[in-house]
Short mmCIF file of C-alpha atoms in Angstrom, two decimals:
data_model
loop_
_atom_site.label_atom_id
_atom_site.label_comp_id
_atom_site.label_asym_id
_atom_site.label_seq_id
_atom_site.Cartn_x
_atom_site.Cartn_y
_atom_site.Cartn_z
CA MET A 1 0.00 0.00 0.00
CA THR A 2 1.29 3.46 -0.91
CA HIS A 3 2.02 5.66 2.10
CA LEU A 4 2.23 9.40 1.40
CA TRP A 5 3.82 11.44 4.19
CA VAL A 6 3.07 15.17 3.80
CA ARG A 7 5.82 17.03 5.63
CA ALA A 8 5.59 20.48 7.18
CA GLU A 9 7.57 23.10 5.26
CA SER A 10 10.67 24.24 7.13
CA ARG A 11 11.54 27.25 5.01
CA PRO A 12 10.59 30.66 6.48
CA ASN A 13 7.63 32.38 4.80
CA GLU A 14 6.42 29.14 3.24
CA ASP A 15 2.76 28.64 4.00
CA ARG A 16 1.76 26.74 0.85
CA THR A 17 0.77 23.12 0.56
CA GLY A 18 0.64 20.74 -2.36
CA ILE A 19 -2.49 18.91 -1.24
CA THR A 20 -5.82 19.98 0.24
CA PRO A 21 -7.98 18.01 2.70
CA ASP A 22 -10.29 17.09 -0.19
CA GLY A 23 -7.26 15.67 -2.00
CA VAL A 24 -6.27 13.67 1.07
CA ALA A 25 -9.77 12.23 1.29
CA ARG A 26 -9.60 11.21 -2.37
CA LEU A 27 -6.25 9.44 -1.93
CA ILE A 28 -7.51 7.59 1.14
CA ALA A 29 -10.60 6.52 -0.80
CA ASP A 30 -8.22 5.16 -3.45
CA GLY A 31 -6.63 2.97 -0.78
CA MET A 32 -3.60 5.10 0.05
CA THR A 33 -2.34 5.77 3.57
CA VAL A 34 -1.78 9.48 4.21
CA THR A 35 0.10 11.06 7.09
CA VAL A 36 0.18 14.85 7.44
CA GLU A 37 2.62 16.60 9.74
CA ASP A 38 1.29 19.28 12.01
CA SER A 39 2.25 22.80 10.96
CA PRO A 40 1.49 26.13 12.59
CA HIS A 41 2.16 27.93 9.29
CA ARG A 42 0.40 25.91 6.60
CA ILE A 43 -2.41 27.98 5.06
CA ILE A 44 -4.86 25.11 5.65
CA PRO A 45 -5.21 24.11 9.34
CA THR A 46 -4.04 20.67 10.44
CA ASP A 47 -7.41 19.71 11.86
CA ALA A 48 -8.95 19.94 8.39
CA TYR A 49 -6.62 17.14 7.28
CA ALA A 50 -7.49 15.11 10.35
CA ARG A 51 -11.18 15.42 9.52
CA ALA A 52 -10.37 14.18 6.01
CA GLY A 53 -8.96 10.99 7.50
CA ALA A 54 -5.20 11.66 7.58
CA ALA A 55 -3.02 10.47 10.43
CA ILE A 56 -1.32 13.48 12.07
CA ALA A 57 2.39 13.41 12.91
CA PRO A 58 4.57 15.96 14.72
CA GLU A 59 6.14 18.74 12.67
CA GLY A 60 9.49 17.74 11.18
CA SER A 61 9.15 14.03 12.02
CA TRP A 62 9.56 12.81 8.42
CA PRO A 63 13.13 11.48 8.96
CA GLU A 64 11.56 8.82 11.24
CA ALA A 65 8.80 7.94 8.77
CA PRO A 66 8.58 4.27 7.76
CA ALA A 67 11.20 3.35 5.19
CA GLY A 68 8.61 2.76 2.49
CA ALA A 69 6.83 6.09 2.96
CA ILE A 70 7.00 8.70 0.21
CA VAL A 71 7.80 12.09 1.72
CA PHE A 72 5.97 14.94 -0.01
CA GLY A 73 6.81 18.61 0.39
CA LEU A 74 7.35 21.65 -1.77
CA LYS A 75 10.50 23.57 -0.96
CA GLU A 76 13.95 22.77 0.40
CA LEU A 77 14.73 20.30 3.15
CA PRO A 78 16.80 21.48 6.13
CA GLU A 79 20.39 21.82 4.91
CA ASP A 80 21.94 19.66 7.61
CA GLY A 81 23.82 17.30 5.30
CA THR A 82 22.12 14.17 6.58
CA PRO A 83 21.75 11.24 4.15
CA LEU A 84 18.26 10.91 2.68
CA ARG A 85 16.87 7.37 2.78
CA HIS A 86 13.30 7.99 1.66
CA ARG A 87 11.75 8.66 -1.70
CA HIS A 88 10.93 12.37 -1.80
CA ILE A 89 8.58 14.48 -3.88
CA MET A 90 9.66 18.14 -3.91
CA PHE A 91 11.15 20.94 -5.98
CA GLY A 92 14.79 19.92 -5.93
CA HIS A 93 16.35 22.61 -8.14
CA SER A 94 19.23 20.21 -8.74
CA TYR A 95 19.36 19.39 -12.46
CA LYS A 96 20.98 22.58 -13.79
CA ASP A 97 24.30 22.32 -11.98
CA GLN A 98 23.16 24.51 -9.09
CA PRO A 99 25.67 24.18 -6.19
CA ALA A 100 22.94 23.44 -3.61
CA GLY A 101 21.40 20.94 -6.01
CA ARG A 102 24.61 18.96 -6.25
CA VAL A 103 24.71 18.76 -2.45
CA LEU A 104 21.12 17.49 -2.42
CA LEU A 105 21.91 14.75 -4.94
CA ASP A 106 24.90 13.72 -2.82
CA ARG A 107 22.58 13.34 0.18
CA PHE A 108 20.22 11.10 -1.78
CA ARG A 109 23.09 8.92 -2.99
CA ALA A 110 24.48 8.65 0.54
CA GLY A 111 21.16 7.52 2.01
CA GLY A 112 19.86 5.41 -0.85
CA GLY A 113 16.78 7.56 -1.33
CA MET A 114 15.41 9.09 -4.49
CA LEU A 115 13.98 12.37 -5.78
CA TRP A 116 10.84 12.82 -7.82
CA ASP A 117 11.26 16.47 -8.77
CA LEU A 118 7.91 18.25 -9.05
CA GLU A 119 9.29 20.44 -11.83
CA TYR A 120 9.78 17.36 -14.00
CA LEU A 121 6.47 15.56 -13.59
CA THR A 122 5.47 15.74 -17.24
CA ASP A 123 3.22 14.16 -19.82
CA GLU A 124 4.48 12.18 -22.83
CA ASP A 125 5.18 15.44 -24.70
CA GLY A 126 7.26 16.93 -21.91
CA ARG A 127 4.62 19.37 -20.64
CA ARG A 128 4.46 19.90 -16.89
CA LEU A 129 1.38 18.41 -15.28
CA ALA A 130 1.22 20.83 -12.36
CA ALA A 131 2.83 24.20 -11.77
CA PHE A 132 2.64 27.26 -9.54
CA GLY A 133 3.62 29.37 -12.52
CA TYR A 134 0.52 31.54 -12.84
CA TRP A 135 0.68 32.74 -9.25
CA ALA A 136 4.46 33.12 -9.40
CA GLY A 137 4.00 35.49 -12.32
CA TYR A 138 1.12 37.30 -10.61
CA ALA A 139 2.99 37.85 -7.34
CA GLY A 140 6.30 38.57 -9.11
CA ALA A 141 4.68 41.33 -11.13
CA ALA A 142 3.16 42.71 -7.92
CA VAL A 143 6.52 42.91 -6.14
CA SER A 144 8.07 44.45 -9.27
CA LEU A 145 5.46 47.20 -9.10
CA LEU A 146 6.15 47.67 -5.39
CA ALA A 147 9.80 48.21 -6.34
CA TRP A 148 8.77 50.82 -8.90
CA THR A 149 6.57 52.68 -6.39
CA ALA A 150 9.47 52.78 -3.92
CA GLN A 151 11.73 54.26 -6.58
CA GLN A 152 9.25 57.09 -7.18
CA GLY A 153 9.95 58.20 -3.62
CA CYS A 154 13.71 57.82 -4.18
CA GLY A 155 13.70 54.68 -2.04
CA ILE A 156 14.14 50.94 -2.39
CA CYS A 157 11.52 48.25 -1.90
CA GLY A 158 11.16 47.22 1.72
CA PRO A 159 10.24 43.81 3.15
CA VAL A 160 7.17 42.05 1.79
CA ALA A 161 4.69 39.70 3.46
CA ALA A 162 1.93 37.41 2.28
CA TRP A 163 -1.38 39.02 1.38
CA PRO A 164 -4.57 37.48 2.79
CA ASP A 165 -5.94 37.03 -0.71
CA GLN A 166 -5.88 38.35 -4.26
CA ASP A 167 -8.34 41.19 -3.59
CA ALA A 168 -6.21 42.50 -0.73
CA LEU A 169 -3.12 42.43 -2.93
CA LEU A 170 -4.79 44.44 -5.68
CA ALA A 171 -6.22 47.02 -3.29
CA ASP A 172 -2.84 47.50 -1.62
CA LEU A 173 -0.96 47.80 -4.89
CA ARG A 174 -3.39 50.21 -6.55
CA ALA A 175 -3.32 52.48 -3.50
CA ARG A 176 0.48 52.58 -3.47
CA MET A 177 0.69 53.31 -7.18
CA ASP A 178 -1.95 56.03 -6.99
CA ALA A 179 -0.09 57.65 -4.10
CA THR A 180 2.98 58.23 -6.29
CA GLY A 181 1.05 60.72 -8.42
CA ARG A 182 2.82 59.32 -11.48
CA PRO A 183 1.40 57.75 -14.63
CA ARG A 184 1.48 53.97 -14.67
CA PRO A 185 4.83 52.61 -15.87
CA ARG A 186 5.22 50.62 -19.08
CA ALA A 187 5.95 46.92 -18.66
CA ILE A 188 7.21 44.19 -20.96
CA VAL A 189 6.60 40.52 -20.18
CA ILE A 190 8.67 37.93 -22.05
CA GLY A 191 7.13 34.48 -22.03
CA ALA A 192 3.66 36.00 -22.03
CA LYS A 193 1.91 32.92 -23.43
CA GLY A 194 3.05 30.61 -20.63
CA ARG A 195 1.57 30.21 -17.16
CA VAL A 196 4.06 32.59 -15.54
CA GLY A 197 3.70 35.22 -18.23
CA ARG A 198 -0.09 35.09 -18.16
CA GLY A 199 -0.07 35.66 -14.42
CA ALA A 200 2.30 38.62 -14.73
CA ALA A 201 0.32 40.18 -17.58
CA ASP A 202 -2.98 39.70 -15.71
CA LEU A 203 -1.61 41.47 -12.63
CA MET A 204 -0.33 44.36 -14.73
CA ALA A 205 -3.67 44.69 -16.51
CA ALA A 206 -5.58 44.58 -13.22
CA THR A 207 -3.55 47.54 -11.93
CA GLY A 208 -3.80 49.60 -15.11
CA VAL A 209 -0.24 49.03 -16.31
CA PRO A 210 0.15 48.86 -20.12
CA VAL A 211 1.87 45.62 -21.10
CA THR A 212 3.97 44.63 -24.10
CA ALA A 213 3.49 40.86 -24.32
CA TRP A 214 6.33 38.95 -26.01
CA ASP A 215 6.78 35.26 -26.55
CA MET A 216 8.78 32.99 -28.86
CA ALA A 217 7.94 34.83 -32.07
CA GLU A 218 9.34 38.12 -30.79
CA THR A 219 12.54 36.60 -29.39
CA ALA A 220 13.31 34.05 -32.11
CA HIS A 221 15.97 36.25 -33.72
CA GLY A 222 18.14 35.76 -30.63
CA GLY A 223 18.80 39.38 -29.76
CA PRO A 224 19.93 41.90 -28.87
CA PHE A 225 16.67 43.27 -27.46
CA PRO A 226 16.90 47.06 -27.03
CA GLU A 227 13.11 47.16 -26.63
CA VAL A 228 13.47 45.72 -23.13
CA LEU A 229 15.42 48.80 -22.04
CA MET A 230 12.66 51.07 -23.37
CA HIS A 231 10.18 49.87 -20.73
CA GLU A 232 10.28 50.86 -17.06
CA ILE A 233 9.60 47.28 -15.93
CA PHE A 234 10.68 43.95 -17.44
CA VAL A 235 9.25 40.65 -16.17
CA ASN A 236 11.15 37.54 -17.24
CA ALA A 237 8.85 34.52 -17.41
CA ILE A 238 11.19 32.20 -19.33
CA LEU A 239 13.21 29.45 -17.65
CA ALA A 240 16.94 29.36 -18.19
CA ARG A 241 17.84 26.65 -20.70
CA PRO A 242 20.75 25.99 -23.04
CA GLY A 243 20.46 28.33 -25.98
CA ALA A 244 18.23 30.84 -24.19
CA PRO A 245 18.83 34.37 -25.53
CA VAL A 246 20.15 37.12 -23.30
CA PHE A 247 17.44 39.69 -22.66
CA VAL A 248 19.41 41.97 -20.32
CA PRO A 249 23.18 42.01 -20.93
CA ALA A 250 25.70 43.14 -18.33
CA SER A 251 26.03 46.45 -20.19
CA ALA A 252 22.41 47.34 -19.36
CA VAL A 253 23.49 48.90 -16.05
CA ALA A 254 24.71 51.95 -18.01
CA PRO A 255 22.59 55.13 -18.20
CA GLY A 256 20.38 55.84 -21.20
CA ARG A 257 17.59 53.38 -20.40
CA ALA A 258 14.02 53.64 -19.22
CA LEU A 259 14.30 50.27 -17.45
CA THR A 260 14.47 50.58 -13.66
CA VAL A 261 12.94 47.29 -12.43
CA ILE A 262 13.57 43.71 -13.52
CA GLY A 263 11.26 41.03 -12.14
CA ASP A 264 13.08 37.76 -12.77
CA VAL A 265 10.26 35.41 -11.87
CA ALA A 266 12.15 32.44 -13.35
CA CYS A 267 14.87 33.26 -10.79
CA ASP A 268 17.82 31.12 -11.83
CA PRO A 269 20.84 33.41 -11.26
CA ASP A 270 23.20 30.46 -10.63
CA SER A 271 22.64 29.08 -14.11
CA ASP A 272 25.03 29.85 -16.95
CA PHE A 273 21.94 30.06 -19.14
CA SER A 274 20.26 32.90 -17.23
CA PRO A 275 18.93 35.51 -19.69
CA ILE A 276 19.61 38.33 -17.22
CA LYS A 277 23.29 39.15 -16.73
CA VAL A 278 23.17 42.06 -14.30
CA TYR A 279 22.81 40.10 -11.05
CA ASP A 280 24.12 36.92 -9.46
CA ARG A 281 21.95 35.98 -6.48
CA ALA A 282 18.35 35.54 -5.43
CA THR A 283 16.55 38.09 -3.31
CA SER A 284 14.27 37.48 -0.34
CA TRP A 285 11.09 38.60 1.38
CA HIS A 286 13.21 40.69 3.78
CA ALA A 287 15.20 42.30 0.95
CA PRO A 288 13.03 41.88 -2.17
CA VAL A 289 15.32 43.64 -4.63
CA LEU A 290 18.99 43.94 -5.39
CA ARG A 291 20.07 47.36 -6.61
CA VAL A 292 22.58 46.84 -9.41
CA ALA A 293 22.86 50.39 -10.79
CA GLU A 294 22.22 54.02 -9.91
CA ALA A 295 21.33 57.14 -11.91
CA PRO A 296 18.87 55.85 -12.93
CA PRO A 297 18.36 53.03 -10.44
CA LEU A 298 18.01 49.45 -11.60
CA ASP A 299 16.52 47.00 -9.12
CA VAL A 300 16.26 43.25 -9.68
CA MET A 301 13.52 41.23 -7.96
CA ALA A 302 14.39 37.52 -7.87
CA ILE A 303 12.42 35.87 -5.05
CA ASP A 304 12.24 32.12 -5.55
CA ASN A 305 9.03 31.35 -3.66
CA LEU A 306 6.76 34.06 -5.03
CA PRO A 307 3.51 32.03 -4.98
CA SER A 308 3.79 31.99 -1.18
CA LEU A 309 2.81 35.66 -1.22
CA LEU A 310 -0.68 34.39 -2.15
CA PRO A 311 -0.60 31.04 -0.35
CA ARG A 312 -4.30 30.24 -0.43
CA GLU A 313 -4.94 30.82 -4.12
CA SER A 314 -1.69 29.22 -5.20
CA SER A 315 -2.13 26.14 -2.99
CA VAL A 316 -5.68 25.40 -4.08
CA ASP A 317 -4.80 25.87 -7.75
CA TYR A 318 -1.65 23.74 -7.62
CA ALA A 319 -3.17 20.98 -5.50
CA GLY A 320 -6.02 20.64 -7.97
CA GLN A 321 -3.57 20.21 -10.84
CA LEU A 322 -1.38 17.74 -8.95
CA LEU A 323 -4.04 15.47 -7.44
CA PRO A 324 -4.55 13.29 -10.56
CA VAL A 325 -0.77 12.78 -10.69
CA LEU A 326 -0.60 11.82 -7.01
CA ARG A 327 -3.38 9.29 -7.55
CA ALA A 328 -1.13 7.61 -10.13
CA LEU A 329 1.46 6.86 -7.40
CA ALA A 330 -0.19 3.45 -7.14
CA ASP A 331 2.11 2.58 -10.07
CA PRO A 332 5.26 4.65 -9.46
CA GLN A 333 7.23 2.94 -12.24
CA ALA A 334 4.90 4.18 -14.97
CA GLY A 335 3.86 7.47 -16.52
CA PRO A 336 5.13 10.74 -15.05
CA TRP A 337 6.61 9.04 -11.99
CA GLY A 338 8.64 6.64 -14.10
CA ARG A 339 9.91 9.50 -16.27
CA ALA A 340 10.84 11.60 -13.22
CA ALA A 341 12.65 8.63 -11.64
CA ALA A 342 14.66 8.04 -14.80
CA LEU A 343 15.64 11.70 -14.86
CA TYR A 344 16.80 11.48 -11.24
CA ARG A 345 18.92 8.42 -11.96
CA ASP A 346 20.50 10.15 -14.94
CA HIS A 347 21.44 13.29 -13.03
CA ALA A 348 22.48 11.48 -9.85
CA GLY A 349 24.75 9.23 -11.90
CA ARG A 350 26.25 12.20 -13.72
CA ALA A 351 26.86 14.14 -10.52
CA ALA A 352 28.68 11.16 -9.03
CA VAL A 353 31.25 11.01 -11.82
#
């Protein structure tokens, strides 16, 4: 019998979940055993999972879970270097030569466990079956606009916190933008036809910001892209991959540009394939932007857990997409699980050489 162990998230400011109580009830009805760790931060209360039939375990107890249990979480595990003996479902961020990713793969090899990376649960055509992308784009565009409003007062974006819901976010953002007394900035979104880009464009439209929406057709020539520098805000919604064009070269820090805010929602500064060459590290909720130039300012927003700024909407949306895939865990050697396992074995073997 499949045993899914839903761990509490240990990362600060991470209130999301990948499964709702309704999803737990469905898995139990399918014959699965489900354990959910208690969490004071999860957007959905623990007692709702108990009412759905889940067994409740103490927060952070997953290392003592039965050997056959599948540990399911979203973001990083505690970086304590311990070997990992279980099969894990999570966003590993470990297949693009990221330094932390190599350490994670080493831990799996040391413990005999395995990673099913949520980013690589795909259908036969390679399309992701579940993603937080829409809400990442939505929240990333929101923080980018917060950075712009701060600049209008000659400041820099201060700490951010989760909004109660989408309506609260929009009301807050519109009020801040109106208070600047300035016309709405111009924004360009690259990757506008994907989930991330649609979310970013929708947020801009909802706040009255005119958007230039680009996708593959507009970037196929490979660059350079001076048009990006002609907008006040650029939102990157394209993942770093081999052959990706450079949208913002290192030279873009020079004066003579309208661009003052970059929202790198894809947020992969450690990758050699990053299309944004003016920064080298992620930002955080405490310090949402990195100022990389002055006169005029250029701030880069690169928060890597943006959907957590709207934890309720993003959790419900993602959990609904993922539930059919979780139900297929009854046969973990087939379909998306088999493909994700093969990908893990390939990268773990390569990293060991």
